[in-house]
GROMACS .gro file of C-alpha atoms in nm:
model
  176
    1MET     CA    1  -3.979   3.407   1.521
    2SER     CA    2  -4.299   3.555   1.638
    3THR     CA    3  -4.561   3.698   1.407
    4SER     CA    4  -4.480   4.054   1.509
    5HIS     CA    5  -4.104   4.005   1.458
    6PHE     CA    6  -4.173   3.840   1.124
    7THR     CA    7  -4.398   4.137   1.021
    8ARG     CA    8  -4.136   4.385   1.121
    9TRP     CA    9  -3.872   4.188   0.938
   10VAL     CA   10  -4.080   4.178   0.621
   11ALA     CA   11  -4.147   4.551   0.650
   12ALA     CA   12  -3.781   4.627   0.703
   13THR     CA   13  -3.677   4.412   0.411
   14ALA     CA   14  -3.941   4.583   0.189
   15LEU     CA   15  -3.810   4.922   0.293
   16VAL     CA   16  -3.455   4.827   0.214
   17ILE     CA   17  -3.553   4.682  -0.124
   18SER     CA   18  -3.763   4.980  -0.216
   19GLY     CA   19  -3.485   5.221  -0.105
   20ALA     CA   20  -3.234   5.030  -0.317
   21SER     CA   21  -3.448   5.040  -0.625
   22VAL     CA   22  -3.508   5.416  -0.581
   23ALA     CA   23  -3.131   5.463  -0.557
   24ARG     CA   24  -3.071   5.255  -0.869
   25SER     CA   25  -3.333   5.438  -1.073
   26GLU     CA   26  -3.178   5.769  -0.968
   27GLN     CA   27  -2.835   5.643  -1.062
   28GLY     CA   28  -2.971   5.536  -1.402
   29LEU     CA   29  -3.106   5.880  -1.490
   30ILE     CA   30  -2.905   6.029  -1.777
   31VAL     CA   31  -2.893   6.405  -1.809
   32HIS     CA   32  -2.772   6.552  -2.138
   33LYS     CA   33  -2.783   6.871  -2.342
   34ALA     CA   34  -3.009   6.877  -2.652
   35LEU     CA   35  -3.062   7.114  -2.941
   36SER     CA   36  -3.396   7.299  -2.942
   37LEU     CA   37  -3.592   7.360  -3.263
   38ASP     CA   38  -3.520   7.729  -3.223
   39MET     CA   39  -3.146   7.667  -3.206
   40ALA     CA   40  -3.166   7.432  -3.513
   41MET     CA   41  -3.361   7.695  -3.699
   42ALA     CA   42  -3.115   7.971  -3.606
   43MET     CA   43  -2.826   7.756  -3.730
   44THR     CA   44  -3.004   7.671  -4.047
   45GLN     CA   45  -3.084   8.040  -4.114
   46GLY     CA   46  -2.722   8.135  -4.048
   47SER     CA   47  -2.598   7.871  -4.292
   48LEU     CA   48  -2.856   7.965  -4.550
   49ALA     CA   49  -2.762   8.339  -4.527
   50LYS     CA   50  -2.398   8.256  -4.583
   51CYS     CA   51  -2.477   8.035  -4.878
   52ARG     CA   52  -2.700   8.301  -5.028
   53GLU     CA   53  -2.438   8.573  -4.968
   54LEU     CA   54  -2.191   8.366  -5.175
   55HIS     CA   55  -2.466   8.276  -5.433
   56TYR     CA   56  -2.470   7.901  -5.354
   57LYS     CA   57  -2.790   7.703  -5.387
   58CYS     CA   58  -2.758   7.457  -5.103
   59ALA     CA   59  -2.938   7.214  -4.877
   60ILE     CA   60  -2.883   7.224  -4.501
   61THR     CA   61  -2.965   6.957  -4.238
   62VAL     CA   62  -2.944   6.975  -3.855
   63LEU     CA   63  -2.958   6.635  -3.666
   64ASP     CA   64  -3.002   6.574  -3.293
   65ALA     CA   65  -2.770   6.346  -3.090
   66THR     CA   66  -2.969   6.037  -3.194
   67GLY     CA   67  -2.948   6.108  -3.562
   68ARG     CA   68  -3.302   6.225  -3.606
   69THR     CA   69  -3.358   6.526  -3.834
   70ILE     CA   70  -3.453   6.841  -3.645
   71ILE     CA   71  -3.471   7.057  -3.954
   72ALA     CA   72  -3.371   7.013  -4.318
   73LEU     CA   73  -3.421   7.254  -4.600
   74GLN     CA   74  -3.321   7.310  -4.954
   75ASP     CA   75  -3.293   7.648  -5.112
   76ASP     CA   76  -3.475   7.743  -5.433
   77GLY     CA   77  -3.288   7.604  -5.729
   78ALA     CA   78  -3.067   7.362  -5.545
   79ASN     CA   79  -2.995   7.034  -5.724
   80LEU     CA   80  -3.227   6.748  -5.634
   81HIS     CA   81  -2.966   6.532  -5.466
   82ARG     CA   82  -2.840   6.807  -5.227
   83PHE     CA   83  -3.109   6.740  -4.970
   84ASP     CA   84  -3.012   6.367  -4.926
   85VAL     CA   85  -2.639   6.442  -4.938
   86ALA     CA   86  -2.663   6.712  -4.664
   87ARG     CA   87  -2.834   6.460  -4.430
   88LYS     CA   88  -2.568   6.200  -4.501
   89LYS     CA   89  -2.285   6.450  -4.433
   90ALA     CA   90  -2.442   6.545  -4.100
   91TYR     CA   91  -2.490   6.183  -4.011
   92THR     CA   92  -2.125   6.105  -4.094
   93ALA     CA   93  -2.009   6.392  -3.871
   94LEU     CA   94  -2.240   6.273  -3.595
   95VAL     CA   95  -2.145   5.907  -3.602
   96TYR     CA   96  -1.769   5.973  -3.608
   97ARG     CA   97  -1.789   6.286  -3.382
   98ARG     CA   98  -1.564   6.486  -3.614
   99PRO     CA   99  -1.604   6.693  -3.932
  100SER     CA  100  -1.702   6.467  -4.222
  101LYS     CA  101  -1.401   6.596  -4.414
  102GLU     CA  102  -1.171   6.449  -4.145
  103VAL     CA  103  -1.361   6.121  -4.166
  104VAL     CA  104  -1.303   6.108  -4.538
  105GLU     CA  105  -0.934   6.182  -4.493
  106GLY     CA  106  -0.916   5.892  -4.249
  107TRP     CA  107  -1.083   5.662  -4.491
  108SER     CA  108  -0.847   5.774  -4.759
  109LYS     CA  109  -0.543   5.696  -4.549
  110LYS     CA  110  -0.689   5.355  -4.473
  111THR     CA  111  -0.729   5.258  -4.835
  112ALA     CA  112  -0.376   5.387  -4.918
  113GLU     CA  113  -0.194   5.204  -4.636
  114PRO     CA  114  -0.217   4.841  -4.523
  115VAL     CA  115  -0.272   4.929  -4.156
  116PRO     CA  116  -0.530   4.785  -3.910
  117LEU     CA  117  -0.867   4.953  -3.899
  118LEU     CA  118  -0.853   5.255  -3.672
  119GLU     CA  119  -1.129   5.477  -3.540
  120GLY     CA  120  -1.230   5.718  -3.809
  121THR     CA  121  -1.125   5.492  -4.092
  122MET     CA  122  -1.345   5.324  -4.350
  123PRO     CA  123  -1.523   5.026  -4.203
  124ASN     CA  124  -1.603   4.745  -4.437
  125PRO     CA  125  -1.886   4.766  -4.514
  126PRO     CA  126  -1.930   5.140  -4.447
  127ILE     CA  127  -2.183   5.242  -4.180
  128GLU     CA  128  -2.516   5.276  -4.353
  129GLY     CA  129  -2.615   5.638  -4.400
  130THR     CA  130  -2.266   5.778  -4.403
  131ILE     CA  131  -2.103   5.940  -4.708
  132ASP     CA  132  -1.751   6.015  -4.810
  133MET     CA  133  -1.789   6.390  -4.854
  134GLY     CA  134  -1.690   6.695  -4.646
  135GLY     CA  135  -1.931   6.962  -4.526
  136GLY     CA  136  -2.069   6.804  -4.207
  137ILE     CA  137  -1.973   6.936  -3.862
  138PRO     CA  138  -2.054   6.776  -3.529
  139ILE     CA  139  -2.207   7.000  -3.266
  140ILE     CA  140  -2.012   6.942  -2.945
  141VAL     CA  141  -2.074   7.094  -2.605
  142ASP     CA  142  -1.853   7.010  -2.308
  143GLN     CA  143  -1.711   6.704  -2.493
  144GLU     CA  144  -2.061   6.575  -2.568
  145THR     CA  145  -2.180   6.541  -2.923
  146ILE     CA  146  -2.531   6.686  -2.918
  147GLY     CA  147  -2.596   6.689  -3.293
  148ALA     CA  148  -2.457   6.773  -3.631
  149ILE     CA  149  -2.508   7.029  -3.914
  150ALA     CA  150  -2.422   6.989  -4.280
  151VAL     CA  151  -2.442   7.181  -4.600
  152SER     CA  152  -2.438   7.046  -4.953
  153GLY     CA  153  -2.422   7.248  -5.272
  154ALA     CA  154  -2.135   7.493  -5.243
  155PRO     CA  155  -1.842   7.459  -5.489
  156GLY     CA  156  -1.625   7.238  -5.271
  157TRP     CA  157  -1.623   7.084  -4.929
  158GLU     CA  158  -1.440   7.375  -4.767
  159MET     CA  159  -1.718   7.616  -4.870
  160ASP     CA  160  -1.993   7.369  -4.756
  161GLU     CA  161  -1.807   7.354  -4.420
  162ALA     CA  162  -1.771   7.730  -4.412
  163CYS     CA  163  -2.146   7.771  -4.458
  164ALA     CA  164  -2.217   7.511  -4.185
  165LYS     CA  165  -1.977   7.694  -3.947
  166ALA     CA  166  -2.159   8.018  -4.017
  167GLY     CA  167  -2.474   7.850  -3.886
  168LEU     CA  168  -2.295   7.734  -3.574
  169ALA     CA  169  -2.160   8.088  -3.523
  170LYS     CA  170  -2.522   8.211  -3.494
  171VAL     CA  171  -2.573   8.007  -3.174
  172ALA     CA  172  -2.217   7.988  -3.042
  173ASP     CA  173  -2.301   8.183  -2.726
  174LYS     CA  174  -2.570   7.929  -2.644
  175LEU     CA  175  -2.345   7.627  -2.698
  176ARG     CA  176  -2.153   7.669  -2.377
   0.00000   0.00000   0.00000
């Protein structure tokens, strides 16, 4: 092979390799929806307004898809532990991609019946950071879980969940 043929061959090979790596990097790009701080604040304010309307002193947490806290607050007079519990409820809903109440119901079924471990049932040991309490709701857009919201402090899981849903209702038009 002459020097000029060899040079062209090397150049062509380099072009093919660089083209292939560009294609691979483009194929590896992941595009996803994410909650903005403004959306998280609107959700939190909607939940807080519902809690106050019903005279509940609660804590509210909104997590992003990776489990990081976007915003967390505790209303005046809320019990000390509410802040931590709200985060754990949100994390449980995020990890299992379903309301934390449904996760607890799955865990309860698992402990009551000798069946194999199924998705949504209590792992042994439990996933660190999760809690067996209702009140956390995953935030799902186009079948993608983009975060979670949770409330702690209302009298019962159903009311915690109702307050969390009031927050989601504030941004429902933007979650499409």
